Tab-separated table of N, CA, C and O in Angstrom:
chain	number	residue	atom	x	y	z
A	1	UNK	N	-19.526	54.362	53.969
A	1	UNK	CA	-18.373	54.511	53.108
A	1	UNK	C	-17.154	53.857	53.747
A	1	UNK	O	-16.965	53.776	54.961
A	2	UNK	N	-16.261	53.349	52.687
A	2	UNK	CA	-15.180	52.752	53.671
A	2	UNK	C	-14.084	53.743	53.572
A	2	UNK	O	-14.206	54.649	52.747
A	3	UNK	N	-12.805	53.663	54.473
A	3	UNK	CA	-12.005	54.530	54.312
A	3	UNK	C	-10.889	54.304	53.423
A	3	UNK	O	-10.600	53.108	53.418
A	4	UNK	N	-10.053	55.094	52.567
A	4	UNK	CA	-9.369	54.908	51.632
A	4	UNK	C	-8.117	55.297	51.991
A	4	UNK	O	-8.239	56.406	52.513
A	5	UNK	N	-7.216	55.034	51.986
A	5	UNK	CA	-5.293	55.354	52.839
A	5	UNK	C	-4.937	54.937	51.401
A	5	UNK	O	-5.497	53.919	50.994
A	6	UNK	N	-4.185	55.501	50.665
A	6	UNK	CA	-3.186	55.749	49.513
A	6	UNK	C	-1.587	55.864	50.325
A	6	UNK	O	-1.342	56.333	51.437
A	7	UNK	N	-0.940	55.442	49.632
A	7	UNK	CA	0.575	54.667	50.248
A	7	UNK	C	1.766	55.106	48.551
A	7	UNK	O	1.284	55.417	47.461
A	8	UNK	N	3.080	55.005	48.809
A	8	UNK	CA	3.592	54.795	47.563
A	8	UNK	C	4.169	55.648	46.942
A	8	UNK	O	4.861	55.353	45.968
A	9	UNK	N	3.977	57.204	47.471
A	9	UNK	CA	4.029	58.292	46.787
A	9	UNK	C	5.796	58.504	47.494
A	9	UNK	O	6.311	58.101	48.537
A	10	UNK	N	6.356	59.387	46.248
A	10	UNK	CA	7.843	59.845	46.789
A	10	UNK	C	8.517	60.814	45.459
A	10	UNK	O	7.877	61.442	44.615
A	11	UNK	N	9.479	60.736	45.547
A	11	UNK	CA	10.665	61.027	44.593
A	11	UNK	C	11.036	60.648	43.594
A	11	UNK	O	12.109	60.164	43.954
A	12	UNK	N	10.966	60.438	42.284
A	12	UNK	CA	11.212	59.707	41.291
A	12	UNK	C	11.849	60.566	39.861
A	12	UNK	O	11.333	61.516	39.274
A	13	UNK	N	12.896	59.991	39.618
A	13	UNK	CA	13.498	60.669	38.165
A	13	UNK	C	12.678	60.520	37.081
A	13	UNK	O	11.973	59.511	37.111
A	14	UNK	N	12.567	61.256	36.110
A	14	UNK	CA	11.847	61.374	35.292
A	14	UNK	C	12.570	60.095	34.079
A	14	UNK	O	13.753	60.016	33.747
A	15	UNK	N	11.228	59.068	33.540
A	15	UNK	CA	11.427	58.040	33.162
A	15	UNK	C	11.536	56.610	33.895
A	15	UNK	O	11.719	55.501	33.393
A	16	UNK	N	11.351	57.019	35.370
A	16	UNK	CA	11.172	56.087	36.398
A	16	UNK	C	9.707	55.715	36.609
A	16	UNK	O	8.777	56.365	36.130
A	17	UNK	N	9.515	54.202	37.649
A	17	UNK	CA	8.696	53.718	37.629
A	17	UNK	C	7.757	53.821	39.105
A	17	UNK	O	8.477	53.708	40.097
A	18	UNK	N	6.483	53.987	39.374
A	18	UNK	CA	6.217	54.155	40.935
A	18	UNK	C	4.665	53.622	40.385
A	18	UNK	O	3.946	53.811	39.404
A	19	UNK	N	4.620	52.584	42.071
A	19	UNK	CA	2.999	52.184	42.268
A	19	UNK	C	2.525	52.606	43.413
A	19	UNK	O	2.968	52.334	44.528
A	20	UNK	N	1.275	53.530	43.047
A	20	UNK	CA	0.760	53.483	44.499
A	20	UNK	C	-0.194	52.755	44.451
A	20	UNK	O	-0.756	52.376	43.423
A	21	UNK	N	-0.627	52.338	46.181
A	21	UNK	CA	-1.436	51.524	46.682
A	21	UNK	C	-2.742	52.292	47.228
A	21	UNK	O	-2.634	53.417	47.714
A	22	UNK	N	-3.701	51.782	47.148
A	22	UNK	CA	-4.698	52.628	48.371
A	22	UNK	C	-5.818	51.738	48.886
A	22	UNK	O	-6.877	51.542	48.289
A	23	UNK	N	-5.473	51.227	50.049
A	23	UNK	CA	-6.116	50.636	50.295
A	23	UNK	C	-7.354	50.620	51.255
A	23	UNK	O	-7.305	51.277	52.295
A	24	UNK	N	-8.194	50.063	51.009
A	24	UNK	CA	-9.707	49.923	51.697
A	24	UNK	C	-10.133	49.746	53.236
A	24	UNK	O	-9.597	48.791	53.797
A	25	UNK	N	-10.527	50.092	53.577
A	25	UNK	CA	-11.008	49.662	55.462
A	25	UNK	C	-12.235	48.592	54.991
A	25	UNK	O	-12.486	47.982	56.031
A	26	UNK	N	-12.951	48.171	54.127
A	26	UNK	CA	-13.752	47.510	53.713
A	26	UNK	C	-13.655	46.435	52.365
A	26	UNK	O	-12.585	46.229	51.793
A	27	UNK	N	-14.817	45.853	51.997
A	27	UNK	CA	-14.146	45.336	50.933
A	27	UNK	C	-14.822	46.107	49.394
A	27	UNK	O	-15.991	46.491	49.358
A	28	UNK	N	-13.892	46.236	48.220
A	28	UNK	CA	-13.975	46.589	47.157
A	28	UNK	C	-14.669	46.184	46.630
A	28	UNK	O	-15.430	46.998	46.108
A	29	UNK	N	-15.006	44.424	46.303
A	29	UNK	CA	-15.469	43.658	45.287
A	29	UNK	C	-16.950	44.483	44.803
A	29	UNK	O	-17.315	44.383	43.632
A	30	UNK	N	-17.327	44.864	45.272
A	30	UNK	CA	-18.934	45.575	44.797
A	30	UNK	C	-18.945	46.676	44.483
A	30	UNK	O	-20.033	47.089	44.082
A	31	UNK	N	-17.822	47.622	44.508
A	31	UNK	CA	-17.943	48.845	44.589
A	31	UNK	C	-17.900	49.087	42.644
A	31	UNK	O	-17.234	48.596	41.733
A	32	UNK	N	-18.840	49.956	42.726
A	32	UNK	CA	-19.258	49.754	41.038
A	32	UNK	C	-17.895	50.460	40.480
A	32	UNK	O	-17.198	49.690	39.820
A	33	UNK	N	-17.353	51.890	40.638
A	33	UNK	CA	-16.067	52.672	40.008
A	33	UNK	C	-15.260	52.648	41.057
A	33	UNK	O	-15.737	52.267	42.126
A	34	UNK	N	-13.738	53.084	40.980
A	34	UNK	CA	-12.843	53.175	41.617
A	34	UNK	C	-12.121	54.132	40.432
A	34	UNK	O	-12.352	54.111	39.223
A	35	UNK	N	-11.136	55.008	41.204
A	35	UNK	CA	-10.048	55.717	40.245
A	35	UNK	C	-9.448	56.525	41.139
A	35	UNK	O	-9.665	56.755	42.329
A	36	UNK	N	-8.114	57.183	39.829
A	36	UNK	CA	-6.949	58.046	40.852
A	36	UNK	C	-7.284	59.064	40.053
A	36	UNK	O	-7.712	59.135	38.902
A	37	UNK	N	-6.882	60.188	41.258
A	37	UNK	CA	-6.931	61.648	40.817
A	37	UNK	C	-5.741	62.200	40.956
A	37	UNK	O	-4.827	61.698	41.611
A	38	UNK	N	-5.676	63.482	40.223
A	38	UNK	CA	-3.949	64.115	40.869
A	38	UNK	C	-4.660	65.670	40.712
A	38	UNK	O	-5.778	66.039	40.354
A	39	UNK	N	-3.654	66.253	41.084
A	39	UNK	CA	-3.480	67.842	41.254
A	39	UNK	C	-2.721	68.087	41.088
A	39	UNK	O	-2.075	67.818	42.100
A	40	UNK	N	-1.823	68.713	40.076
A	40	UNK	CA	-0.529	68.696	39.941
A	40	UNK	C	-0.617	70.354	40.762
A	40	UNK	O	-1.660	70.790	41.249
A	41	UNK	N	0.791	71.142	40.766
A	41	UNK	CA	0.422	72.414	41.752
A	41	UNK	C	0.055	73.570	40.955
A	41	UNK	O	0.326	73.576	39.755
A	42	UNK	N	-0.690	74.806	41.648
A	42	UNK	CA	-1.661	74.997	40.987
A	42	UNK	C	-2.585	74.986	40.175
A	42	UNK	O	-3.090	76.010	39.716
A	43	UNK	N	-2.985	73.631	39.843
A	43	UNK	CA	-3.897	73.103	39.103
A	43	UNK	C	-5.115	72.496	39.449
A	43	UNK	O	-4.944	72.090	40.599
A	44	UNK	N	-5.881	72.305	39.201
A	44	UNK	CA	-7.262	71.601	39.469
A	44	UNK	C	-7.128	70.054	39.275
A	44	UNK	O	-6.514	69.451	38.395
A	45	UNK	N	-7.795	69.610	40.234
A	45	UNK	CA	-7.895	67.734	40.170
A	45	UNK	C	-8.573	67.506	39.158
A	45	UNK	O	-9.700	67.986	39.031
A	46	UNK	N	-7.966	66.669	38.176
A	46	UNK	CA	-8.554	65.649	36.978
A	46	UNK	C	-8.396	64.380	37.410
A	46	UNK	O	-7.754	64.010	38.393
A	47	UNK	N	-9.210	63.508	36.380
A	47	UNK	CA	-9.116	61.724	36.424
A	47	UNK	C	-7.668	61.550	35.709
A	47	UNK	O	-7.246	62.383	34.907
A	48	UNK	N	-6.898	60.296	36.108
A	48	UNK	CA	-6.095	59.807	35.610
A	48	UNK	C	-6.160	58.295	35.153
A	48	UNK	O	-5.683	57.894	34.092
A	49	UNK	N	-6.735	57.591	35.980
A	49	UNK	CA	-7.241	56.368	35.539
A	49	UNK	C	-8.435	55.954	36.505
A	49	UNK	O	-8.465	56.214	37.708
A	50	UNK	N	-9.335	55.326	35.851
A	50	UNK	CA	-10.597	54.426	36.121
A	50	UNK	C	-10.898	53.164	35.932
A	50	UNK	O	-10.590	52.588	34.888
A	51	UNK	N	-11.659	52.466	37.109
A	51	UNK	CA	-11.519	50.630	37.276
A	51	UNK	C	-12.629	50.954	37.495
A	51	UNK	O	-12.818	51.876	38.288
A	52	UNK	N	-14.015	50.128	36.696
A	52	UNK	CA	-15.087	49.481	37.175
A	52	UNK	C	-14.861	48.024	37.636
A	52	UNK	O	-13.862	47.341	37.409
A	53	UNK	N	-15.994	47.663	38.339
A	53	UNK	CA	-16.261	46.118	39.266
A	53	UNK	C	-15.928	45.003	38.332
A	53	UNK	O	-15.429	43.943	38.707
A	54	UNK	N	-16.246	45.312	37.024
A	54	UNK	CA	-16.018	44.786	35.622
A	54	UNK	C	-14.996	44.479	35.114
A	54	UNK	O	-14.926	43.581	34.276
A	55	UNK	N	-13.853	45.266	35.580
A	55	UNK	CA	-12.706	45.555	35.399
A	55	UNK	C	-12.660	46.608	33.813
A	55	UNK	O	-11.667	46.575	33.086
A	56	UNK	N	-13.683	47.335	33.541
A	56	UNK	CA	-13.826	48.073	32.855
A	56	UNK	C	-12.486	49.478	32.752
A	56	UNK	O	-12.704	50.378	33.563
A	57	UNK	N	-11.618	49.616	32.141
A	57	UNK	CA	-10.785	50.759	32.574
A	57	UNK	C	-10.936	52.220	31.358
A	57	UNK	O	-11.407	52.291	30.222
A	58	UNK	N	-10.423	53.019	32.077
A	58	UNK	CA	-10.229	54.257	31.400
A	58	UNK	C	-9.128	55.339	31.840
A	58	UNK	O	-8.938	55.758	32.982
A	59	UNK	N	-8.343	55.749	30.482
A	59	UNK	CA	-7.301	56.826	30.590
A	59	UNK	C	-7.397	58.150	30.542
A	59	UNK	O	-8.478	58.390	30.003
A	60	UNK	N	-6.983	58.903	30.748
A	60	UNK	CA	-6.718	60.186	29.684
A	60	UNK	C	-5.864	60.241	28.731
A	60	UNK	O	-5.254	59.173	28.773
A	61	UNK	N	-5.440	60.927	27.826
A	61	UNK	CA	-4.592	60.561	26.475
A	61	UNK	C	-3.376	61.120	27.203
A	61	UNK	O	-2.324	61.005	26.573
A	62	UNK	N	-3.284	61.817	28.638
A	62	UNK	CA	-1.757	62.467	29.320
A	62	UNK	C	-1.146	60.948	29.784
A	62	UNK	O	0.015	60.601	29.569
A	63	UNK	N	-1.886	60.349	30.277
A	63	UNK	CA	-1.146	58.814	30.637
A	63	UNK	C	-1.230	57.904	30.350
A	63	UNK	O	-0.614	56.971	30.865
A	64	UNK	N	-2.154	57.790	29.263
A	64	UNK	CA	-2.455	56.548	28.282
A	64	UNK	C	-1.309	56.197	27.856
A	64	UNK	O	-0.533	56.936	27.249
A	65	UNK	N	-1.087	54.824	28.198
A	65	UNK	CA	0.316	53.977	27.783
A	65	UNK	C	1.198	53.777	28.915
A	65	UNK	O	1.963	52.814	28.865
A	66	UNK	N	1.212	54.695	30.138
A	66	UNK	CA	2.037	55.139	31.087
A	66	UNK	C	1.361	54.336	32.128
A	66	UNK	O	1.933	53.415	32.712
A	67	UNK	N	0.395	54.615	32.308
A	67	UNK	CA	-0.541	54.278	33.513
A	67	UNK	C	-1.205	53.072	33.706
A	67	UNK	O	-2.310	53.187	33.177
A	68	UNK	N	-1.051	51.797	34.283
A	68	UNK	CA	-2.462	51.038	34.615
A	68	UNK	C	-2.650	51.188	35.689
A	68	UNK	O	-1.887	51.388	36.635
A	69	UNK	N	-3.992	51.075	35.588
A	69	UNK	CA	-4.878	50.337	37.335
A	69	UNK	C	-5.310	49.338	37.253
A	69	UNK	O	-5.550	48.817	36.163
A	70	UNK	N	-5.538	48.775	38.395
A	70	UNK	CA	-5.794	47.698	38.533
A	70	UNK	C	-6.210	47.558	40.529
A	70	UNK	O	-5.732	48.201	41.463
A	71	UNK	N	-7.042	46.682	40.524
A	71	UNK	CA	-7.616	46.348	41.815
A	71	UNK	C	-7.804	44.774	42.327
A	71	UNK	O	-8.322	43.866	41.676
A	72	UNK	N	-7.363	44.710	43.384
A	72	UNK	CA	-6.817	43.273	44.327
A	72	UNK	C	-7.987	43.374	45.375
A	72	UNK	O	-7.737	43.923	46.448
A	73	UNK	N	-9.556	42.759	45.075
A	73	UNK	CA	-10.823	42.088	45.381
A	73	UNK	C	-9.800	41.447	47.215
A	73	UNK	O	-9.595	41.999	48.295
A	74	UNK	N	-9.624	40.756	46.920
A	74	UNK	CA	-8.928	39.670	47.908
A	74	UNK	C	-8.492	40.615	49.154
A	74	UNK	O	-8.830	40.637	50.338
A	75	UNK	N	-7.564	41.411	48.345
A	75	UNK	CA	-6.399	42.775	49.542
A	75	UNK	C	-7.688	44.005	49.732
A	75	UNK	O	-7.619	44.766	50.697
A	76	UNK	N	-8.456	44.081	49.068
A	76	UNK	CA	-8.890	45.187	48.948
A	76	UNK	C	-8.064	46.495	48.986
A	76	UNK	O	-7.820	47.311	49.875
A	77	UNK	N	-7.763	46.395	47.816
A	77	UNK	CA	-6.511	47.255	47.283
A	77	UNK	C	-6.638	47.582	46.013
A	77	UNK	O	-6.714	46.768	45.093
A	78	UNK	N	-6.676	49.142	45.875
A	78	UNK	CA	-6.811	49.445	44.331
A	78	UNK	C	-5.378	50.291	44.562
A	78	UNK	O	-5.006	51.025	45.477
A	79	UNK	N	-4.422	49.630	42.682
A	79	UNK	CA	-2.814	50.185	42.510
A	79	UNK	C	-3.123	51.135	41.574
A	79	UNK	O	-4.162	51.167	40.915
A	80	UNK	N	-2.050	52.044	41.513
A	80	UNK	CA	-1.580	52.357	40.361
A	80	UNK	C	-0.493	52.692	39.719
A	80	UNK	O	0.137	53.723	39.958
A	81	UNK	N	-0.135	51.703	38.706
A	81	UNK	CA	1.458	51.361	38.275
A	81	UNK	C	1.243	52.531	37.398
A	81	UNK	O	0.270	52.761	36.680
A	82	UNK	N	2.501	53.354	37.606
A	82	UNK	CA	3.025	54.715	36.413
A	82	UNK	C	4.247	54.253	36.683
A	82	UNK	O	4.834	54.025	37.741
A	83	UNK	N	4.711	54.092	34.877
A	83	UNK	CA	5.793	53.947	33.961
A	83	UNK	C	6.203	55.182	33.211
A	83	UNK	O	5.335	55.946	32.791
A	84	UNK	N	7.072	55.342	33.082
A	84	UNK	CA	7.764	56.377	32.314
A	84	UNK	C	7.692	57.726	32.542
A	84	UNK	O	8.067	58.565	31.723
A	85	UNK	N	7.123	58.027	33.853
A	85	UNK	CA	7.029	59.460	34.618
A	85	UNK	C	7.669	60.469	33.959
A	85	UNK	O	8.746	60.259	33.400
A	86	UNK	N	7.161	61.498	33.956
A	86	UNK	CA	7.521	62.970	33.497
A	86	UNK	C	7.256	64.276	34.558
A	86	UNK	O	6.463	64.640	35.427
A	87	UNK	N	8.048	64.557	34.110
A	87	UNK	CA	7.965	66.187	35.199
A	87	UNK	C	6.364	66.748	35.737
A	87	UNK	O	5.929	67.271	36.762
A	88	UNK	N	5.690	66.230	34.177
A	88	UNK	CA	4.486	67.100	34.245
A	88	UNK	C	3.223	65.880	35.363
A	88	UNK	O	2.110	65.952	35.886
A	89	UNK	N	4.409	64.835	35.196
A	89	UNK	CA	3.077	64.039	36.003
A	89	UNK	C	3.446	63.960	38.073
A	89	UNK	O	3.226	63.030	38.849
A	90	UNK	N	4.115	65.494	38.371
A	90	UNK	CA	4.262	65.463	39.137
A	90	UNK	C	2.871	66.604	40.158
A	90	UNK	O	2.597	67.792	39.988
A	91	UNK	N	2.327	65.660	41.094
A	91	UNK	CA	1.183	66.408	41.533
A	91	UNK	C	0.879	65.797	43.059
A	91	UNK	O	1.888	65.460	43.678
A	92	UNK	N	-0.298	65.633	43.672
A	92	UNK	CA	-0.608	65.113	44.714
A	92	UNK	C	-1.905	63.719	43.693
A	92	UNK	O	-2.668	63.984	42.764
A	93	UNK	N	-1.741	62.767	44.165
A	93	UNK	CA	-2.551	61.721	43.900
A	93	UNK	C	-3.146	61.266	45.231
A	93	UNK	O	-2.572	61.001	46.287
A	94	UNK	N	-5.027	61.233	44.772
A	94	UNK	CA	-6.027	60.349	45.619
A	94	UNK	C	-6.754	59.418	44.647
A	94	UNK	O	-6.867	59.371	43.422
A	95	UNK	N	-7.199	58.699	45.678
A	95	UNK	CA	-7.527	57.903	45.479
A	95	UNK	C	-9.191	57.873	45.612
A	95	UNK	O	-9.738	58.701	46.340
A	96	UNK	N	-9.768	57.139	45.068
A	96	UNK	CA	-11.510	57.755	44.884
A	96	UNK	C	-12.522	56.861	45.086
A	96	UNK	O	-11.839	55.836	45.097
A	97	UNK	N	-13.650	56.484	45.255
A	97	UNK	CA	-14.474	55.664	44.704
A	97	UNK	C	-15.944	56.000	44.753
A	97	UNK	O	-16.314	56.757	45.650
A	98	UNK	N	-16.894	55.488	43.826
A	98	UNK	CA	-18.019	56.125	43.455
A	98	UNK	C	-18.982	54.747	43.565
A	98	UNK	O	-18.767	53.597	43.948
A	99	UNK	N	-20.413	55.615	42.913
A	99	UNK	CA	-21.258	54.703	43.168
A	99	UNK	C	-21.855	53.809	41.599
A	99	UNK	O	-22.744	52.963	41.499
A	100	UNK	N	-20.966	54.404	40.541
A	100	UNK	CA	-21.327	54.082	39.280
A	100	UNK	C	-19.666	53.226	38.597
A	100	UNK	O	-18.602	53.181	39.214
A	101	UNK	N	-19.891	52.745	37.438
A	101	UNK	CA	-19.342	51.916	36.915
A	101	UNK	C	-18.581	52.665	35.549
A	101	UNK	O	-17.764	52.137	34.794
A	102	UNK	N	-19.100	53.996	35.496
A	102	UNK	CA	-18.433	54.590	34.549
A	102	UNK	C	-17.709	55.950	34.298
A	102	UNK	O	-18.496	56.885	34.152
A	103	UNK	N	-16.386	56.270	34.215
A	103	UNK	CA	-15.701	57.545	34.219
A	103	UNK	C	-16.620	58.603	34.428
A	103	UNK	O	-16.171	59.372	35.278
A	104	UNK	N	-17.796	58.971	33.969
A	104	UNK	CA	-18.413	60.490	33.957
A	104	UNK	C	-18.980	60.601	34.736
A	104	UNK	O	-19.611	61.656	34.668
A	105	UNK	N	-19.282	59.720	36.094
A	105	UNK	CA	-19.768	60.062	36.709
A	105	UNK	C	-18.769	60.513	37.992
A	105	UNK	O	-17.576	60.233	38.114
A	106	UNK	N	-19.460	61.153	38.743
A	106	UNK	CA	-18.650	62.022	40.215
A	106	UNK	C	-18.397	59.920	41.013
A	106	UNK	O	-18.901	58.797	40.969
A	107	UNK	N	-17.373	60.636	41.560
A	107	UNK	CA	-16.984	60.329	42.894
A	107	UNK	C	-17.737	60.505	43.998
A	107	UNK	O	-18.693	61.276	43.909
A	108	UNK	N	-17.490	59.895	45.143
A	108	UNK	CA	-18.078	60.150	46.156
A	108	UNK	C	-17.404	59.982	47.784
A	108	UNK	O	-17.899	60.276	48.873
A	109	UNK	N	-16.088	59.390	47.434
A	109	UNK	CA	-15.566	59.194	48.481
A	109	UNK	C	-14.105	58.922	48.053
A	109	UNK	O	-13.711	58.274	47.083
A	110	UNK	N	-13.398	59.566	49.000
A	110	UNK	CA	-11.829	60.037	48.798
A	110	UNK	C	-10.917	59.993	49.906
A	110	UNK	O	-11.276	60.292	51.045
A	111	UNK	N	-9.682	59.610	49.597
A	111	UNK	CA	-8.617	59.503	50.230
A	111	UNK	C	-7.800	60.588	50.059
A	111	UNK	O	-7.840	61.312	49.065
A	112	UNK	N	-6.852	60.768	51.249
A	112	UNK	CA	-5.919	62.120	51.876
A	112	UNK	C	-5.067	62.216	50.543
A	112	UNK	O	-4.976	63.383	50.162
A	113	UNK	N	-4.457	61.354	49.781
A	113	UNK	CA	-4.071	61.629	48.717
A	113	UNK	C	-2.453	61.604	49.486
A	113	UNK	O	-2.229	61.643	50.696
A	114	UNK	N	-1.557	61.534	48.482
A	114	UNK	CA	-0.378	60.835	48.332
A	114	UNK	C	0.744	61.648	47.482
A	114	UNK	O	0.559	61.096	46.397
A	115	UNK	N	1.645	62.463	47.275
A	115	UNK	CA	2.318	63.036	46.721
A	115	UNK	C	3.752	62.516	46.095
A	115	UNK	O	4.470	61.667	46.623
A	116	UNK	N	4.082	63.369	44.565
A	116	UNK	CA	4.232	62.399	43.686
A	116	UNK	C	5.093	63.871	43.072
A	116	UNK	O	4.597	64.946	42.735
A	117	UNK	N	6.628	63.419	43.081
A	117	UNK	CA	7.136	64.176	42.846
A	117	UNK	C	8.253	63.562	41.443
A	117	UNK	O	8.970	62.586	41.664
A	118	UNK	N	8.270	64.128	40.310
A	118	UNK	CA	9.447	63.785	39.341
A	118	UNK	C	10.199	64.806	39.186
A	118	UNK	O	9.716	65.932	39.071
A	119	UNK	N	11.289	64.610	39.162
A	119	UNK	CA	12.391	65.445	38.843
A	119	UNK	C	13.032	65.371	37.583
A	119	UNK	O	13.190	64.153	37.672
A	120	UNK	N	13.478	65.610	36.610
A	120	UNK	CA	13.356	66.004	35.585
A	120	UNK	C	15.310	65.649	35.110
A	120	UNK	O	15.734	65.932	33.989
């Protein structure tokens, strides 16, 4: 497994813009899924966005429109640009990657995760 370091995370007014980074100890290009997770506080980790090798993506309808991902093969670097932040999208974000190409499947390997605060 390679190791995953997520970067990017801070302070942001609500309607502001933040990318995090998370980048690879290895290289990406093969890795079939990639995606970000959050936890907002006391809550349970959900998906927020998903990148297959394909460049296949997927949202949830909480950040659909708000959110892309996207992944840099070259940097071995998977981002994720959030636009228009809201209070509620304030949580801890990791970063993930699996052995399949499509949202339903599990994860398998994870980063310390990155915290992500909006203020309102």
């Amino acid at each position: 497994q390679v190791q995953l370091v997520e970067s990017g995370g801070g302070l942001v007014q609500a309607g502001g813009s933040l990318r995090l980074s998370c980048a690879a100890s290895g290289s990406i290009f093969s890795v079939p899924g990639m995606g970000w997770y959050r936890q907002p506080p006391g809550k349970e980790r959900s998906l927020v966005a998903f990148i297959s090798s394909g460049d296949y993506t997927y949202y949830p309808d909480s950040v659909k429109g708000r959110f892309t991902i996207s992944r840099d093969n070259a940097k071995n670097t998977l981002y994720l640009q959030m636009n228009s932040l809201k209070a509620e999208d304030t949580a801890w974000y990791y970063c993930a990657a699996g052995s399949y190409g499509r949202p339903s499947y599990p994860m398998n390997n994870w980063g310390q995760g990155t915290h992500i605060t909006v203020s309102p």
